[in-house]
Amino acid sequence: MRIGYACLAIAVPGSEMKSCTLKNADRERLLALIEHNLDALGRLIDYNIKNEIKLFRISSDLIPFGSAIGADIAWDHIFAEKFFEIGKKIKDSGMRISMHPGQYTVLNSPKAIVVSAAEKDLEYHAKVLDAIGVDTEHKIVLHLGGAYGDKEDAKKRFICHCRSLKPYLTARLVLENDDRSFNISDVLEAAEKLKLPVIYDNLHNAVNRSDDVTSDSRWIKECKSTWREKDGPQKIHYSQQNTGKKSGAHSETIKTEEFLDYYRDIPAKDTDIMLEVKDKNMSALKCINCVSKRGIKELEQEWGRYKYLVMEHSQAGYQSVRNMLKDKNSYPAVAMYMSIEKSMDKKTEKGDAVNAARHVWGYFKSRASENEKIRFEKTLKKFISGDSQIKSVKNNLLNLSKKYGEDYLLQGYYLYK
DNA sequence: TGACGTCAAGATCCG
DNA sequence: CGGATCTTGACGTCA
C-alpha cells in the first residue's frame, strides 16, 4: 500500500517548476528551464524519500511545451545524467511514479489535428518516464476524452485510436473514469477491449455515476482484475468534495475520518492510492501517518510543520496537540490530525494571527536589521488596521526565512498557507 | 464566445 | 526599486 500526491509539494524549498510563455520559448531558454525543473524534481524526490512517500505523480510541466516545440530538443540525452540520478533514487527507494496528461489531451477527438497532438503528448510523457528509466508499472493516466453527442461512437473512436498507438505507449497507459462523459462502466468496457488497466476515481464516480448502487469498494474490486503482472499493483485515485465549490472540485485537505472510512473498505491492502487534493503532500503525509504506524518522532516533526498554522487558528487547538504529544510511548496520529483539522476549520481571529506572526518574527528579532524591523512592523500594522491580508505579513517572514536560512520555518506550512 | 482547471509568467499598480 | 495584486497563457470541449 502506497499513498501519494500529485505534481507539486508545499513547503519543499527549491521544488517549484518554472515555465515561460510560448512566444518566449527559444531553445536556450527552454534548456535553462528544463535544467532547473530537473533539479527541482530531484529535490522533490529527495523530500518524498525522506518522508517515506512512495507514490508520486510527476508534473507534465517538467519539460515546458514538451510535446510541441520541446520535442525538437533532445533533452533526454542532454540531461541524461540528471535523469539517471533521479531514476536511481526512485528505483532504490521503491517509489512508484506516474504522469497524467490533462483534460486537453484528447485521443478520441473527431479532429485529426487534435488526435495527432494527443499522440505527441503521450509520446512526450513516455519519453520522460523512459528517460528516468522506470518500467511499465510506472503509468501514464489518460481519460477517454469527449462524448461529442454520441458516447458510443466516441468510445469506439477512442478504442480505434488507442489500438493504433505504438506498443511502448500502450504499455504505459492506464484509463481513468472522468466527471463528465465516461463513467467507470464505460471505461471498464473500453479497457477490456484494449487490455488496459483501469484507475477508479471515487469523486468522478460520485459526480458521473454508472449506477446508484455499486459502492466504491465494489468498483475497486471490479477494477483490480484489469491490473496484470507487468502493470504492477492496482492503483486508484481518491479525493473528497470541496464543500462550497461546484461538485467534483477537490477539497483543500483530506479529512482524516472520511478517509479512514474509505480506507477500511478497500479490499486488497496492496492497492496504491493517489490523493487529488489541494494541500498535496500535506494530506499524503497525514494519510500515511494515520494508516501506518511510524514513530512519535515523525509525529513531532509533523507538528513542527503545522504548529504556527494551528496557533494562528486556535490557541486551544495548539495546546491540545502539545498535550497529546507528551507521552513519548504513544502514537496519537489520528487524534492529532483530527485536532488540527478542527482548528483549521475555525475562522482566524485577527489577534491570533498577529500572535502567530509575532512568534515567527521571534526567529529574526535579534538578527534583523533596523530596516527589516521597521518593515515587519509596518506590514503587521497594515494587517491590523485592515489595509492588507495576513499573506503579506507571511511573505515578509518568508523572505526573512530565505535570507537567514531558517530551514525550520521554510519547511513548515505556516508561511505558505 | 466564455467557462472550465491549473499554475506560473507577465503586467500593472503602489508607495 | 521591491512588493502586492491582477490578468494572461496554453490546452479542447461543451453549453
mmCIF file of C-alpha atoms in Angstrom, chain A residues 171-392:
data_model
loop_
_atom_site.group_PDB
_atom_site.id
_atom_site.type_symbol
_atom_site.label_atom_id
_atom_site.label_comp_id
_atom_site.label_asym_id
_atom_site.label_seq_id
_atom_site.Cartn_x
_atom_site.Cartn_y
_atom_site.Cartn_z
ATOM 1 C CA ALA A 171 2.413 -0.473 -22.333
ATOM 2 C CA ARG A 172 2.313 2.584 -20.068
ATOM 3 C CA LEU A 173 -1.329 3.543 -20.470
ATOM 4 C CA VAL A 174 -3.971 3.287 -17.791
ATOM 5 C CA LEU A 175 -7.528 4.583 -18.205
ATOM 6 C CA GLU A 176 -9.499 6.596 -15.670
ATOM 7 C CA ASN A 177 -13.208 7.416 -15.314
ATOM 8 C CA ASP A 178 -13.954 11.133 -15.706
ATOM 9 C CA ASP A 179 -16.511 13.508 -14.215
ATOM 10 C CA ARG A 180 -18.361 14.420 -17.433
ATOM 11 C CA SER A 181 -18.549 11.808 -20.144
ATOM 12 C CA PHE A 182 -17.153 8.364 -19.467
ATOM 13 C CA ASN A 183 -18.181 6.729 -16.212
ATOM 14 C CA ILE A 184 -16.467 3.729 -14.671
ATOM 15 C CA SER A 185 -18.553 1.190 -16.642
ATOM 16 C CA ASP A 186 -17.675 2.920 -19.919
ATOM 17 C CA VAL A 187 -14.004 2.867 -19.015
ATOM 18 C CA LEU A 188 -14.047 -0.776 -17.926
ATOM 19 C CA GLU A 189 -15.691 -1.717 -21.197
ATOM 20 C CA ALA A 190 -13.112 0.114 -23.305
ATOM 21 C CA ALA A 191 -10.247 -1.162 -21.165
ATOM 22 C CA GLU A 192 -11.440 -4.738 -21.526
ATOM 23 C CA LYS A 193 -11.188 -4.485 -25.294
ATOM 24 C CA LEU A 194 -7.802 -2.765 -25.138
ATOM 25 C CA LYS A 195 -6.402 -4.971 -22.363
ATOM 26 C CA LEU A 196 -5.522 -1.869 -20.380
ATOM 27 C CA PRO A 197 -5.682 -1.393 -16.605
ATOM 28 C CA VAL A 198 -8.234 0.969 -15.030
ATOM 29 C CA ILE A 199 -7.928 3.569 -12.300
ATOM 30 C CA TYR A 200 -11.088 4.086 -10.285
ATOM 31 C CA ASP A 201 -11.681 7.677 -9.164
ATOM 32 C CA ASN A 202 -14.262 7.874 -6.371
ATOM 33 C CA LEU A 203 -15.162 11.554 -6.758
ATOM 34 C CA HIS A 204 -15.525 11.335 -10.523
ATOM 35 C CA ASN A 205 -17.829 8.409 -9.919
ATOM 36 C CA ALA A 206 -19.835 10.402 -7.385
ATOM 37 C CA VAL A 207 -20.300 13.157 -9.972
ATOM 38 C CA ASN A 208 -20.696 10.932 -13.044
ATOM 39 C CA ARG A 209 -22.096 7.640 -11.817
ATOM 40 C CA SER A 210 -22.550 4.491 -13.760
ATOM 41 C CA ASP A 211 -25.261 3.276 -11.366
ATOM 42 C CA ASP A 212 -26.668 4.218 -7.989
ATOM 43 C CA VAL A 213 -25.985 1.025 -6.095
ATOM 44 C CA THR A 214 -22.393 -0.055 -6.563
ATOM 45 C CA SER A 215 -20.106 1.063 -3.743
ATOM 46 C CA ASP A 216 -16.560 2.371 -4.013
ATOM 47 C CA SER A 217 -15.162 -0.886 -2.673
ATOM 48 C CA ARG A 218 -17.078 -2.909 -5.270
ATOM 49 C CA TRP A 219 -15.735 -0.763 -8.091
ATOM 50 C CA ILE A 220 -12.215 -1.064 -6.722
ATOM 51 C CA LYS A 221 -12.626 -4.836 -6.719
ATOM 52 C CA GLU A 222 -14.027 -4.687 -10.230
ATOM 53 C CA CYS A 223 -11.004 -2.723 -11.475
ATOM 54 C CA LYS A 224 -8.452 -4.899 -9.725
ATOM 55 C CA SER A 225 -8.603 -7.663 -12.338
ATOM 56 C CA THR A 226 -7.591 -5.192 -15.060
ATOM 57 C CA TRP A 227 -4.136 -4.874 -13.461
ATOM 58 C CA ARG A 228 -1.749 -7.520 -14.702
ATOM 59 C CA GLU A 229 1.737 -8.514 -13.622
ATOM 60 C CA LYS A 230 3.561 -6.011 -15.843
ATOM 61 C CA ASP A 231 1.226 -3.201 -14.699
ATOM 62 C CA GLY A 232 2.194 -3.537 -11.064
ATOM 63 C CA PRO A 233 -0.194 -3.288 -8.093
ATOM 64 C CA GLN A 234 -3.632 -1.764 -8.620
ATOM 65 C CA LYS A 235 -3.812 1.989 -8.327
ATOM 66 C CA ILE A 236 -6.801 4.197 -7.516
ATOM 67 C CA HIS A 237 -7.452 7.924 -7.232
ATOM 68 C CA TYR A 238 -9.027 9.289 -4.093
ATOM 69 C CA SER A 239 -10.435 12.741 -3.437
ATOM 70 C CA GLN A 240 -13.075 14.465 -1.376
ATOM 71 C CA GLN A 241 -15.612 17.073 -2.430
ATOM 72 C CA ASN A 242 -14.739 20.693 -1.711
ATOM 73 C CA THR A 243 -17.802 21.829 0.204
ATOM 74 C CA GLY A 244 -18.969 25.133 -1.165
ATOM 75 C CA LYS A 245 -17.359 24.662 -4.556
ATOM 76 C CA LYS A 246 -19.054 23.048 -7.520
ATOM 77 C CA SER A 247 -19.450 19.295 -7.441
ATOM 78 C CA GLY A 248 -16.306 17.454 -8.449
ATOM 79 C CA ALA A 249 -13.978 20.154 -7.107
ATOM 80 C CA HIS A 250 -11.165 18.765 -4.961
ATOM 81 C CA SER A 251 -11.138 19.573 -1.269
ATOM 82 C CA GLU A 252 -8.492 21.725 0.379
ATOM 83 C CA THR A 253 -7.352 18.846 2.583
ATOM 84 C CA ILE A 254 -8.249 15.180 3.085
ATOM 85 C CA LYS A 255 -10.463 14.781 6.129
ATOM 86 C CA THR A 256 -8.977 12.021 8.270
ATOM 87 C CA GLU A 257 -12.190 10.323 9.405
ATOM 88 C CA GLU A 258 -13.742 10.224 5.950
ATOM 89 C CA PHE A 259 -10.512 8.847 4.508
ATOM 90 C CA LEU A 260 -10.201 6.122 7.145
ATOM 91 C CA ASP A 261 -13.777 5.007 6.499
ATOM 92 C CA TYR A 262 -12.949 4.661 2.829
ATOM 93 C CA TYR A 263 -9.594 3.055 3.501
ATOM 94 C CA ARG A 264 -11.040 0.336 5.736
ATOM 95 C CA ASP A 265 -13.293 -0.825 2.905
ATOM 96 C CA ILE A 266 -10.539 -1.206 0.318
ATOM 97 C CA PRO A 267 -10.492 -4.958 -0.356
ATOM 98 C CA ALA A 268 -6.792 -5.514 -1.087
ATOM 99 C CA LYS A 269 -4.106 -3.963 1.053
ATOM 100 C CA ASP A 270 -1.545 -3.694 -1.748
ATOM 101 C CA THR A 271 -3.623 -1.032 -3.537
ATOM 102 C CA ASP A 272 -1.825 2.237 -4.287
ATOM 103 C CA ILE A 273 -3.796 5.413 -3.545
ATOM 104 C CA MET A 274 -3.114 8.674 -5.358
ATOM 105 C CA LEU A 275 -4.662 11.593 -3.491
ATOM 106 C CA GLU A 276 -6.011 14.503 -5.501
ATOM 107 C CA VAL A 277 -6.206 17.375 -3.090
ATOM 108 C CA LYS A 278 -5.165 21.000 -2.891
ATOM 109 C CA ASP A 279 -2.779 20.628 0.019
ATOM 110 C CA LYS A 280 -0.872 17.883 -1.859
ATOM 111 C CA ASN A 281 1.987 16.402 0.221
ATOM 112 C CA MET A 282 0.387 17.664 3.429
ATOM 113 C CA SER A 283 -2.539 15.263 3.030
ATOM 114 C CA ALA A 284 -0.337 12.486 1.712
ATOM 115 C CA LEU A 285 1.792 12.598 4.861
ATOM 116 C CA LYS A 286 -1.306 12.832 7.001
ATOM 117 C CA CYS A 287 -2.866 9.718 5.471
ATOM 118 C CA ILE A 288 0.401 7.792 5.575
ATOM 119 C CA ASN A 289 0.931 8.648 9.238
ATOM 120 C CA CYS A 290 -2.640 7.633 10.053
ATOM 121 C CA VAL A 291 -2.623 4.226 8.385
ATOM 122 C CA SER A 292 0.937 3.124 9.065
ATOM 123 C CA LYS A 293 2.487 3.266 12.464
ATOM 124 C CA ARG A 294 5.524 5.463 12.141
ATOM 125 C CA GLY A 295 7.190 6.889 15.232
ATOM 126 C CA ILE A 296 6.330 9.598 17.730
ATOM 127 C CA LYS A 297 9.370 11.376 16.298
ATOM 128 C CA GLU A 298 7.680 11.582 12.915
ATOM 129 C CA LEU A 299 4.536 12.979 14.526
ATOM 130 C CA GLU A 300 6.580 15.569 16.382
ATOM 131 C CA GLN A 301 8.201 16.536 13.110
ATOM 132 C CA GLU A 302 4.776 16.905 11.535
ATOM 133 C CA TRP A 303 3.602 19.000 14.447
ATOM 134 C CA GLY A 304 6.636 21.204 13.923
ATOM 135 C CA ARG A 305 5.394 21.894 10.415
ATOM 136 C CA TYR A 306 1.814 22.596 11.473
ATOM 137 C CA LYS A 307 2.200 24.382 14.766
ATOM 138 C CA TYR A 308 2.239 28.052 13.758
ATOM 139 C CA LEU A 309 -0.612 27.422 11.346
ATOM 140 C CA VAL A 310 -2.643 25.919 14.177
ATOM 141 C CA MET A 311 -1.605 28.674 16.563
ATOM 142 C CA GLU A 312 -2.943 31.161 14.064
ATOM 143 C CA HIS A 313 -6.340 29.492 14.056
ATOM 144 C CA SER A 314 -6.785 28.318 17.601
ATOM 145 C CA GLN A 315 -4.782 28.763 20.775
ATOM 146 C CA ALA A 316 -6.773 25.937 22.390
ATOM 147 C CA GLY A 317 -6.088 23.607 19.465
ATOM 148 C CA TYR A 318 -2.391 24.389 19.787
ATOM 149 C CA GLN A 319 -2.340 23.410 23.479
ATOM 150 C CA SER A 320 -4.397 20.317 22.798
ATOM 151 C CA VAL A 321 -1.918 18.857 20.299
ATOM 152 C CA ARG A 322 1.006 19.739 22.539
ATOM 153 C CA ASN A 323 -0.566 17.713 25.344
ATOM 154 C CA MET A 324 -1.230 14.800 23.010
ATOM 155 C CA LEU A 325 2.439 14.527 22.118
ATOM 156 C CA LYS A 326 3.732 14.481 25.703
ATOM 157 C CA ASP A 327 3.576 10.701 26.051
ATOM 158 C CA LYS A 328 6.597 9.523 24.074
ATOM 159 C CA ASN A 329 5.340 5.935 24.053
ATOM 160 C CA SER A 330 2.111 6.837 22.294
ATOM 161 C CA TYR A 331 1.286 7.336 18.638
ATOM 162 C CA PRO A 332 -1.711 9.671 18.529
ATOM 163 C CA ALA A 333 -1.654 10.275 14.764
ATOM 164 C CA VAL A 334 -5.386 10.194 14.112
ATOM 165 C CA ALA A 335 -6.222 12.311 17.146
ATOM 166 C CA MET A 336 -3.544 14.842 16.236
ATOM 167 C CA TYR A 337 -4.689 15.306 12.650
ATOM 168 C CA MET A 338 -8.319 15.479 13.646
ATOM 169 C CA SER A 339 -7.480 18.152 16.178
ATOM 170 C CA ILE A 340 -5.523 20.064 13.532
ATOM 171 C CA GLU A 341 -8.470 19.824 11.137
ATOM 172 C CA LYS A 342 -10.801 21.132 13.824
ATOM 173 C CA SER A 343 -8.530 24.111 14.434
ATOM 174 C CA MET A 344 -8.148 24.836 10.733
ATOM 175 C CA ASP A 345 -11.922 24.861 10.295
ATOM 176 C CA LYS A 346 -12.142 27.730 12.749
ATOM 177 C CA LYS A 347 -12.193 31.223 11.343
ATOM 178 C CA THR A 348 -8.975 33.041 12.252
ATOM 179 C CA GLU A 349 -9.258 35.847 14.783
ATOM 180 C CA LYS A 350 -7.082 38.812 13.982
ATOM 181 C CA GLY A 351 -5.456 38.661 17.416
ATOM 182 C CA ASP A 352 -4.463 35.026 16.962
ATOM 183 C CA ALA A 353 -2.996 35.778 13.527
ATOM 184 C CA VAL A 354 -0.924 38.620 14.996
ATOM 185 C CA ASN A 355 0.183 36.396 17.859
ATOM 186 C CA ALA A 356 1.376 33.652 15.486
ATOM 187 C CA ALA A 357 3.156 36.179 13.264
ATOM 188 C CA ARG A 358 4.965 37.618 16.307
ATOM 189 C CA HIS A 359 6.033 34.132 17.371
ATOM 190 C CA VAL A 360 7.568 33.568 13.944
ATOM 191 C CA TRP A 361 9.123 37.034 13.983
ATOM 192 C CA GLY A 362 10.884 35.865 17.145
ATOM 193 C CA TYR A 363 13.248 33.854 14.938
ATOM 194 C CA PHE A 364 14.607 37.096 13.461
ATOM 195 C CA LYS A 365 14.139 39.663 16.197
ATOM 196 C CA SER A 366 17.748 39.645 17.297
ATOM 197 C CA ARG A 367 19.232 39.239 13.809
ATOM 198 C CA ALA A 368 17.129 41.511 11.662
ATOM 199 C CA SER A 369 18.481 44.870 10.524
ATOM 200 C CA GLU A 370 16.807 48.098 11.599
ATOM 201 C CA ASN A 371 15.184 48.353 8.175
ATOM 202 C CA GLU A 372 13.831 44.835 8.392
ATOM 203 C CA LYS A 373 12.351 45.563 11.809
ATOM 204 C CA ILE A 374 10.672 48.685 10.541
ATOM 205 C CA ARG A 375 9.358 46.857 7.501
ATOM 206 C CA PHE A 376 7.936 43.982 9.531
ATOM 207 C CA GLU A 377 6.207 46.291 11.998
ATOM 208 C CA LYS A 378 4.808 48.330 9.136
ATOM 209 C CA THR A 379 3.465 45.248 7.364
ATOM 210 C CA LEU A 380 1.940 43.951 10.569
ATOM 211 C CA LYS A 381 0.361 47.307 11.353
ATOM 212 C CA LYS A 382 -1.204 47.365 7.918
ATOM 213 C CA PHE A 383 -2.747 43.974 8.563
ATOM 214 C CA ILE A 384 -4.039 45.029 11.982
ATOM 215 C CA SER A 385 -5.664 48.147 10.544
ATOM 216 C CA GLY A 386 -7.349 46.007 7.874
ATOM 217 C CA ASP A 387 -5.455 47.520 4.933
ATOM 218 C CA SER A 388 -3.825 44.228 3.903
ATOM 219 C CA GLN A 389 -4.090 40.467 4.277
ATOM 220 C CA ILE A 390 -2.063 38.275 6.621
ATOM 221 C CA LYS A 391 -0.465 36.882 3.460
ATOM 222 C CA SER A 392 1.703 39.996 3.128
#
